[in-house]
JSON list of C-alpha atoms in Angstrom, two decimals:
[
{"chain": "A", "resi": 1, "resn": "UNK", "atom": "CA", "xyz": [-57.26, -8.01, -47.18]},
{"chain": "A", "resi": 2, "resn": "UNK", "atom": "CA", "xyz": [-54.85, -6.37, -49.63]},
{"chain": "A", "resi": 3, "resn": "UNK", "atom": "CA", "xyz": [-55.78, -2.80, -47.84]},
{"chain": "A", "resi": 4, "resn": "UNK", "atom": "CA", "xyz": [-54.15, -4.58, -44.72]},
{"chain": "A", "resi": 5, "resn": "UNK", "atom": "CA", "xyz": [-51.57, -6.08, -46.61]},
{"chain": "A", "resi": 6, "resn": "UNK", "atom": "CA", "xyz": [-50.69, -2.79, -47.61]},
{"chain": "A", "resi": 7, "resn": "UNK", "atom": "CA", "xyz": [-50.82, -0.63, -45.16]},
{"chain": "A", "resi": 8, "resn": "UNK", "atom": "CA", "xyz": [-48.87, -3.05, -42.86]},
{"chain": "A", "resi": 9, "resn": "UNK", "atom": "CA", "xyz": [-45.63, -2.77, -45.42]},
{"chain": "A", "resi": 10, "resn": "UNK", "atom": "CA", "xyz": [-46.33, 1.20, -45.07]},
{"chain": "A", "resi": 11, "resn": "UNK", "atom": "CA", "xyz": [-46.20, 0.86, -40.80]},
{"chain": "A", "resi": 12, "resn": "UNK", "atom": "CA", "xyz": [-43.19, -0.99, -41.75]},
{"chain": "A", "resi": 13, "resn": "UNK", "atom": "CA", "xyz": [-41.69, 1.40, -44.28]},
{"chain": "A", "resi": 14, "resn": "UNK", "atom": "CA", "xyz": [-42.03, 4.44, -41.53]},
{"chain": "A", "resi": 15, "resn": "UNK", "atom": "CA", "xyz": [-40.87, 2.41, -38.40]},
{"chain": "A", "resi": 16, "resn": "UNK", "atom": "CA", "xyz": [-37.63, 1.41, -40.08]},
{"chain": "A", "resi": 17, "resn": "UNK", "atom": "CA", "xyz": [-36.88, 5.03, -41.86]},
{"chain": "A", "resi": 18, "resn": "UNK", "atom": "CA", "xyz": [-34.22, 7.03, -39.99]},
{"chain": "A", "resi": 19, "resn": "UNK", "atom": "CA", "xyz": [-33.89, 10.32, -38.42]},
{"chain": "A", "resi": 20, "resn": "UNK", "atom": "CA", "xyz": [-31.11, 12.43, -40.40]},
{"chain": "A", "resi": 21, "resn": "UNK", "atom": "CA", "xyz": [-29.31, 15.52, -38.39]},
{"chain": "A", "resi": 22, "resn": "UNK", "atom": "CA", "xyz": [-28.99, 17.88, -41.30]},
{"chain": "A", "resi": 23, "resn": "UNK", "atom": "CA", "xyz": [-26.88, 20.95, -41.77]},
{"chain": "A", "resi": 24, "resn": "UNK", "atom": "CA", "xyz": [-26.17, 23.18, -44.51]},
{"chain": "A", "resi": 25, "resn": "UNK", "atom": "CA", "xyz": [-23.77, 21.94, -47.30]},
{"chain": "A", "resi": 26, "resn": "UNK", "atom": "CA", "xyz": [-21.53, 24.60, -46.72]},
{"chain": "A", "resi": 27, "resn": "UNK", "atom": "CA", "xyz": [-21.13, 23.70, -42.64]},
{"chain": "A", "resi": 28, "resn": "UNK", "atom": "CA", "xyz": [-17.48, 22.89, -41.96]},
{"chain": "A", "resi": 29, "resn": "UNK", "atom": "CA", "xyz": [-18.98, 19.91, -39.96]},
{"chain": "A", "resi": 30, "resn": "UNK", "atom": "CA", "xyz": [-18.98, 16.84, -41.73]},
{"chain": "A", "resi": 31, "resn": "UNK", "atom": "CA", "xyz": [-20.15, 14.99, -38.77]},
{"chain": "A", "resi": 32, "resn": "UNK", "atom": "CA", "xyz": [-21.58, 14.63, -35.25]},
{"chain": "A", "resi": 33, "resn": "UNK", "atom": "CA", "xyz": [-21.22, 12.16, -32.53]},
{"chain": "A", "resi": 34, "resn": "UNK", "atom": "CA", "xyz": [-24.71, 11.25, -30.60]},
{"chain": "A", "resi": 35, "resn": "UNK", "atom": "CA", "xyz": [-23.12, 13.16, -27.33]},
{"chain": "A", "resi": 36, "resn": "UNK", "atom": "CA", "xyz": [-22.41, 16.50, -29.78]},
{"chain": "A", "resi": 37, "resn": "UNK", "atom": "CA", "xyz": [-26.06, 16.17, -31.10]},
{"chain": "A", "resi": 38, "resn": "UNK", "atom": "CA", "xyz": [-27.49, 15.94, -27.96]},
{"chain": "A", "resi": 39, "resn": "UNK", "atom": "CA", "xyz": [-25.41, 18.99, -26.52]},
{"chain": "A", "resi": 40, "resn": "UNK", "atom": "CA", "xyz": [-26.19, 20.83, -29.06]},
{"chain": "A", "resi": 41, "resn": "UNK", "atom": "CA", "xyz": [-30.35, 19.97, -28.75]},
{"chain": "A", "resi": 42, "resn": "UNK", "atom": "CA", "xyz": [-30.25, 20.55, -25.30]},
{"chain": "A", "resi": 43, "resn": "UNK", "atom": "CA", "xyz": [-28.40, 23.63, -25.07]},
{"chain": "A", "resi": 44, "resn": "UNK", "atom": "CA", "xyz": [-25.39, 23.08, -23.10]},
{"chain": "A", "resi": 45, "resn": "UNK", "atom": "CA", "xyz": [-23.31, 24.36, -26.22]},
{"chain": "A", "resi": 46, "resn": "UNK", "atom": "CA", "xyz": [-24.21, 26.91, -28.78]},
{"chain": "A", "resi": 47, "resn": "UNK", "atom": "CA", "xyz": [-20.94, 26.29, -31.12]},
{"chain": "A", "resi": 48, "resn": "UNK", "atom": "CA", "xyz": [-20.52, 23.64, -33.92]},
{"chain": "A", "resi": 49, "resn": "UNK", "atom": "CA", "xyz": [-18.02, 21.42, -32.51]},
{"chain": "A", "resi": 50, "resn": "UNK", "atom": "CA", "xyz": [-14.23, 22.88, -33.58]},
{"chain": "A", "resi": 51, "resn": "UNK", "atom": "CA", "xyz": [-15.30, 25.76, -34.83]},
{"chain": "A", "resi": 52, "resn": "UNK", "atom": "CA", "xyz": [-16.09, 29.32, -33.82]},
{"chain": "A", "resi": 53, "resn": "UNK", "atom": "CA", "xyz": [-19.41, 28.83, -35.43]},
{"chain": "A", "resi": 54, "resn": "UNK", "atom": "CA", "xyz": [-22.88, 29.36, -33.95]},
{"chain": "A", "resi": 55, "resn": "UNK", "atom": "CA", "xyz": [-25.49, 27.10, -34.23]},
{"chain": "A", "resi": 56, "resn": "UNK", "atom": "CA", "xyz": [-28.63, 27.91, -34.54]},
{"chain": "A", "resi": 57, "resn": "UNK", "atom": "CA", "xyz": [-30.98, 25.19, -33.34]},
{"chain": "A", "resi": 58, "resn": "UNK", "atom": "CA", "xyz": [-34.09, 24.47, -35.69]},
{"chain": "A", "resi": 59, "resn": "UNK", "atom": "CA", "xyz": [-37.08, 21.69, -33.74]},
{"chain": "A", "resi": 60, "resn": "UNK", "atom": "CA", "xyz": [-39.79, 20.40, -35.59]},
{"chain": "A", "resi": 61, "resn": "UNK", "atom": "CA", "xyz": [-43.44, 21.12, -34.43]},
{"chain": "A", "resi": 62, "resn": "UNK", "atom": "CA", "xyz": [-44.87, 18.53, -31.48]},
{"chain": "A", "resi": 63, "resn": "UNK", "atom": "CA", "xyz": [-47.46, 17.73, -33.66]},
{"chain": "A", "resi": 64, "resn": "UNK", "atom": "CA", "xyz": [-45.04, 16.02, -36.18]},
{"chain": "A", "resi": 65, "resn": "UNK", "atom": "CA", "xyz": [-44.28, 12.37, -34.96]},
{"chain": "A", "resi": 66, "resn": "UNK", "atom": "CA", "xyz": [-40.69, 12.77, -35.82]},
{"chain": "A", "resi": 67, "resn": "UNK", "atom": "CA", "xyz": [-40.22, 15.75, -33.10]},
{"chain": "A", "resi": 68, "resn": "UNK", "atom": "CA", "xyz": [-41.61, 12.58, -30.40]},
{"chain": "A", "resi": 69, "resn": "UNK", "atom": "CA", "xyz": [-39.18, 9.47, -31.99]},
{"chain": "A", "resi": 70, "resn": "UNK", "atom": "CA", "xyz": [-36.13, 12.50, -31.86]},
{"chain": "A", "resi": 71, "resn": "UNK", "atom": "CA", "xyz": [-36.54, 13.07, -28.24]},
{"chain": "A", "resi": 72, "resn": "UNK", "atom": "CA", "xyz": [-37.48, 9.74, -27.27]},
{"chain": "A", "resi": 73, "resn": "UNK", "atom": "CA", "xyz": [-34.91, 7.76, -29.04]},
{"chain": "A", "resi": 74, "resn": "UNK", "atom": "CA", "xyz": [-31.67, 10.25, -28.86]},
{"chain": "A", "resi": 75, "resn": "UNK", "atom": "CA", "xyz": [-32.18, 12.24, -25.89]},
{"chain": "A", "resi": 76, "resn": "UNK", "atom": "CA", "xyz": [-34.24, 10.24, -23.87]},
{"chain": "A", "resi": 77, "resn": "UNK", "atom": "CA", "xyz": [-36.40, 12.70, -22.84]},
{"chain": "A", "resi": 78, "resn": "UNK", "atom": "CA", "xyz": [-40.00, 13.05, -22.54]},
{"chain": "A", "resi": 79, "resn": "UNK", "atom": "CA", "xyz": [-41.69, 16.11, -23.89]},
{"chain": "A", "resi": 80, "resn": "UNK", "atom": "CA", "xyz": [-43.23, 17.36, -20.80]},
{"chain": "A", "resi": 81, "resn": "UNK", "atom": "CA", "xyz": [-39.78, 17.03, -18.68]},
{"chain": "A", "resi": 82, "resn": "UNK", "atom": "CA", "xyz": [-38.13, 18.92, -22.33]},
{"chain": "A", "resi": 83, "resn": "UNK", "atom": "CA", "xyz": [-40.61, 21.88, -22.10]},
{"chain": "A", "resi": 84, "resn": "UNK", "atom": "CA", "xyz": [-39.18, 22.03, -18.28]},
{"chain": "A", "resi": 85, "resn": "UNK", "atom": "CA", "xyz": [-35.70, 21.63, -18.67]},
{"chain": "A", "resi": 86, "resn": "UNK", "atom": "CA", "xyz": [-36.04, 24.59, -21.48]},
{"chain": "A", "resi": 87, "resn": "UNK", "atom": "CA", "xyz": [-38.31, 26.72, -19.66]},
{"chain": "A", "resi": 88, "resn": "UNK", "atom": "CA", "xyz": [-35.43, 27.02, -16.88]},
{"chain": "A", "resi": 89, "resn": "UNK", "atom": "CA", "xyz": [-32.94, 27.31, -19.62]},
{"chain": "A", "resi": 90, "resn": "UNK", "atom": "CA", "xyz": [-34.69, 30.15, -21.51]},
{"chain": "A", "resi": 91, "resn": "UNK", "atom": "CA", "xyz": [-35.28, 32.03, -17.87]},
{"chain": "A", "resi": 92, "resn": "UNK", "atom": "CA", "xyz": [-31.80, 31.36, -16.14]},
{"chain": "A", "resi": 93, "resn": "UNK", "atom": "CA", "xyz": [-30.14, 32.69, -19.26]},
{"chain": "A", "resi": 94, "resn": "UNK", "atom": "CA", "xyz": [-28.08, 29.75, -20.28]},
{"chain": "A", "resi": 95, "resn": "UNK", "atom": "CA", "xyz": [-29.33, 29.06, -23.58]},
{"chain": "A", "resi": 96, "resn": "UNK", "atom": "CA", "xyz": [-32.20, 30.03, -26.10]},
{"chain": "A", "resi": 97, "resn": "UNK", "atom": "CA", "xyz": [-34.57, 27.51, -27.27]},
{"chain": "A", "resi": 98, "resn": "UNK", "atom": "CA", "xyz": [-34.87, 26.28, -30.59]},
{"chain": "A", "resi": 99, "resn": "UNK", "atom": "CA", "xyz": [-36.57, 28.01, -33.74]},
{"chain": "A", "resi": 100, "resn": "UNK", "atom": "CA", "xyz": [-39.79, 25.63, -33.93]},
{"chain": "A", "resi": 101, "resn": "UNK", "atom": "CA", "xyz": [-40.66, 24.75, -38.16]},
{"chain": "A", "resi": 102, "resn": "UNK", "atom": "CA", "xyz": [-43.63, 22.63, -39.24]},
{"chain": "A", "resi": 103, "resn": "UNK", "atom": "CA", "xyz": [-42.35, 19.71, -40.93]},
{"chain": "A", "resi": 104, "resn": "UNK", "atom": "CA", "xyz": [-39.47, 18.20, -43.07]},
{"chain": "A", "resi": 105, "resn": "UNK", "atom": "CA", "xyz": [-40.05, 20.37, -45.92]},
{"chain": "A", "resi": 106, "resn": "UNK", "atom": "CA", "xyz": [-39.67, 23.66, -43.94]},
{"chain": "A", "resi": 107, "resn": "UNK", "atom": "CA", "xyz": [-36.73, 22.67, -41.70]},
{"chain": "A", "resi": 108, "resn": "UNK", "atom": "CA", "xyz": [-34.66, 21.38, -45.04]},
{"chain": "A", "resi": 109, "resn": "UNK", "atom": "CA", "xyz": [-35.71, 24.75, -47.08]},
{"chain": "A", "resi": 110, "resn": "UNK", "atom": "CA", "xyz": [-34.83, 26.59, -44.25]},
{"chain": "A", "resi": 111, "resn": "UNK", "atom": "CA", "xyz": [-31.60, 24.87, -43.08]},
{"chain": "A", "resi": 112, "resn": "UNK", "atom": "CA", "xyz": [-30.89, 25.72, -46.90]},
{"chain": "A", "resi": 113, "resn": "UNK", "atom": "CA", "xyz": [-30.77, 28.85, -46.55]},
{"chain": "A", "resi": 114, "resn": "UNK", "atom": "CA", "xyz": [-29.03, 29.30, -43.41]},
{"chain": "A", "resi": 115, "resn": "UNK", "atom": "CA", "xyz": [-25.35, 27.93, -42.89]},
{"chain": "A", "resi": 116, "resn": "UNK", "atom": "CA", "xyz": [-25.47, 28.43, -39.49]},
{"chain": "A", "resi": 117, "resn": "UNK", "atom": "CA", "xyz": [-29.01, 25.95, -38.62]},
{"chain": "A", "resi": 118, "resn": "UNK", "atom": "CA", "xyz": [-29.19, 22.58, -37.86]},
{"chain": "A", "resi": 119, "resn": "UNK", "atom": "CA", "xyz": [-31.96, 20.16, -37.72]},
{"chain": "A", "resi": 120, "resn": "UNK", "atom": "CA", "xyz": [-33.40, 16.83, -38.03]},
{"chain": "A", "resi": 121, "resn": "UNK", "atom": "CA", "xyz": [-36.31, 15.25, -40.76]},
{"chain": "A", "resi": 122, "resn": "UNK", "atom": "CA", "xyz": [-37.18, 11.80, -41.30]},
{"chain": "A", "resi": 123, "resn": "UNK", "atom": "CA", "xyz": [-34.86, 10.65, -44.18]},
{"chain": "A", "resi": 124, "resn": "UNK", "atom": "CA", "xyz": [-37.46, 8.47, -46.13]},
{"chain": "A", "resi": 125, "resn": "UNK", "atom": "CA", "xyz": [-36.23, 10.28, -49.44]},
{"chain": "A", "resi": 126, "resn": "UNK", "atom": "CA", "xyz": [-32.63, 10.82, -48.97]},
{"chain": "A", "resi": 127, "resn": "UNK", "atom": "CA", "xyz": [-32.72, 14.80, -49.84]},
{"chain": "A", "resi": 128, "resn": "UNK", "atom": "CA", "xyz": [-28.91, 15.36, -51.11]},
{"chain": "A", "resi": 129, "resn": "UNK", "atom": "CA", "xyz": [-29.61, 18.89, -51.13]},
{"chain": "A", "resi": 130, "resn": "UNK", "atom": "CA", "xyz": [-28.44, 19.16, -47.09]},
{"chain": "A", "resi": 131, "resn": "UNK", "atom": "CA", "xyz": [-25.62, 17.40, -45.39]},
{"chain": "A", "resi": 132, "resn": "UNK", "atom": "CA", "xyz": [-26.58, 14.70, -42.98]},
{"chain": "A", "resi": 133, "resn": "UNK", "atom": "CA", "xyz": [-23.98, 14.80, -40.03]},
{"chain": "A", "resi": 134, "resn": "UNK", "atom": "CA", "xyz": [-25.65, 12.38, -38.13]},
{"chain": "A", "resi": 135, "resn": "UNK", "atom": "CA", "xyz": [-28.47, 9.44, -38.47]},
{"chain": "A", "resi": 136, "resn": "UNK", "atom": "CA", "xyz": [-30.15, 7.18, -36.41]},
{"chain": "A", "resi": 137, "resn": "UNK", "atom": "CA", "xyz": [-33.13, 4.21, -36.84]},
{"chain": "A", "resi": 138, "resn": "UNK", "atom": "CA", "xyz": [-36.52, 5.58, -35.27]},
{"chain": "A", "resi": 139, "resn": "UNK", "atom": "CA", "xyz": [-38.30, 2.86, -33.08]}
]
């Protein structure tokens, strides 16, 4: 009974933890709108908004659940109709698809390192090292 007990506070825990858009701390952005997020994700710009600066686009792996609640819950897309919709990016020329990391850990380390990347982790330990410029509640 406690077992249950407990792992219904951890369902809990998880279903109410947000997904943080993180950039490097020394990105002139401070923050993003849900519209520039998803332009940015999708491909249909490659600049930080009002600035001259690329972005390079970091995704988590499909396996990871947080790559699924992303899509679903901010761009409303499915991952079959994303694969798609990239595919026909990647081969008509009008955008490259994103670097692909494993996890949280990775994408963090590797955003880190690179001023230019952006990506997105589940925030359930508030990582100050990286600049969140925008957040939203997972379902």
């Amino acid at each position: 009974m406690i077992t249950a007990v407990i792992a219904g506070l951890t369902s809990i825990s998880v279903a109410n933890a947000e997904i943080s858009v993180i950039v490097n701390p020394s990105n002139p952005v401070n923050s993003l709108s849900e519209r520039q997020v998803r332009k940015l994700f999708l491909g249909k710009t490659t600049l930080f908004p009002f600035t001259e600066q690329e972005a390079l686009i970091i995704d988590q792996n499909p396996s990871q659940g947080v790559y699924h609640s992303f899509y679903r819950n901010l761009l409303h897309i499915n991952p079959q109709k994303l694969a798609r919709y990239r595919a026909a990016s990647l081969f008509s020329g009008n955008g490259p698809v994103p670097l692909v990391l494993a996890d949280d850990v990775a994408v963090i380390e590797f955003v880190l390192n690179h001023p230019e990347a952006i990506g997105y982790v589940l925030d359930l330990n508030n990582e100050s090292s990286v600049k969140t410029v925008y957040s939203f509640a997972q379902d």
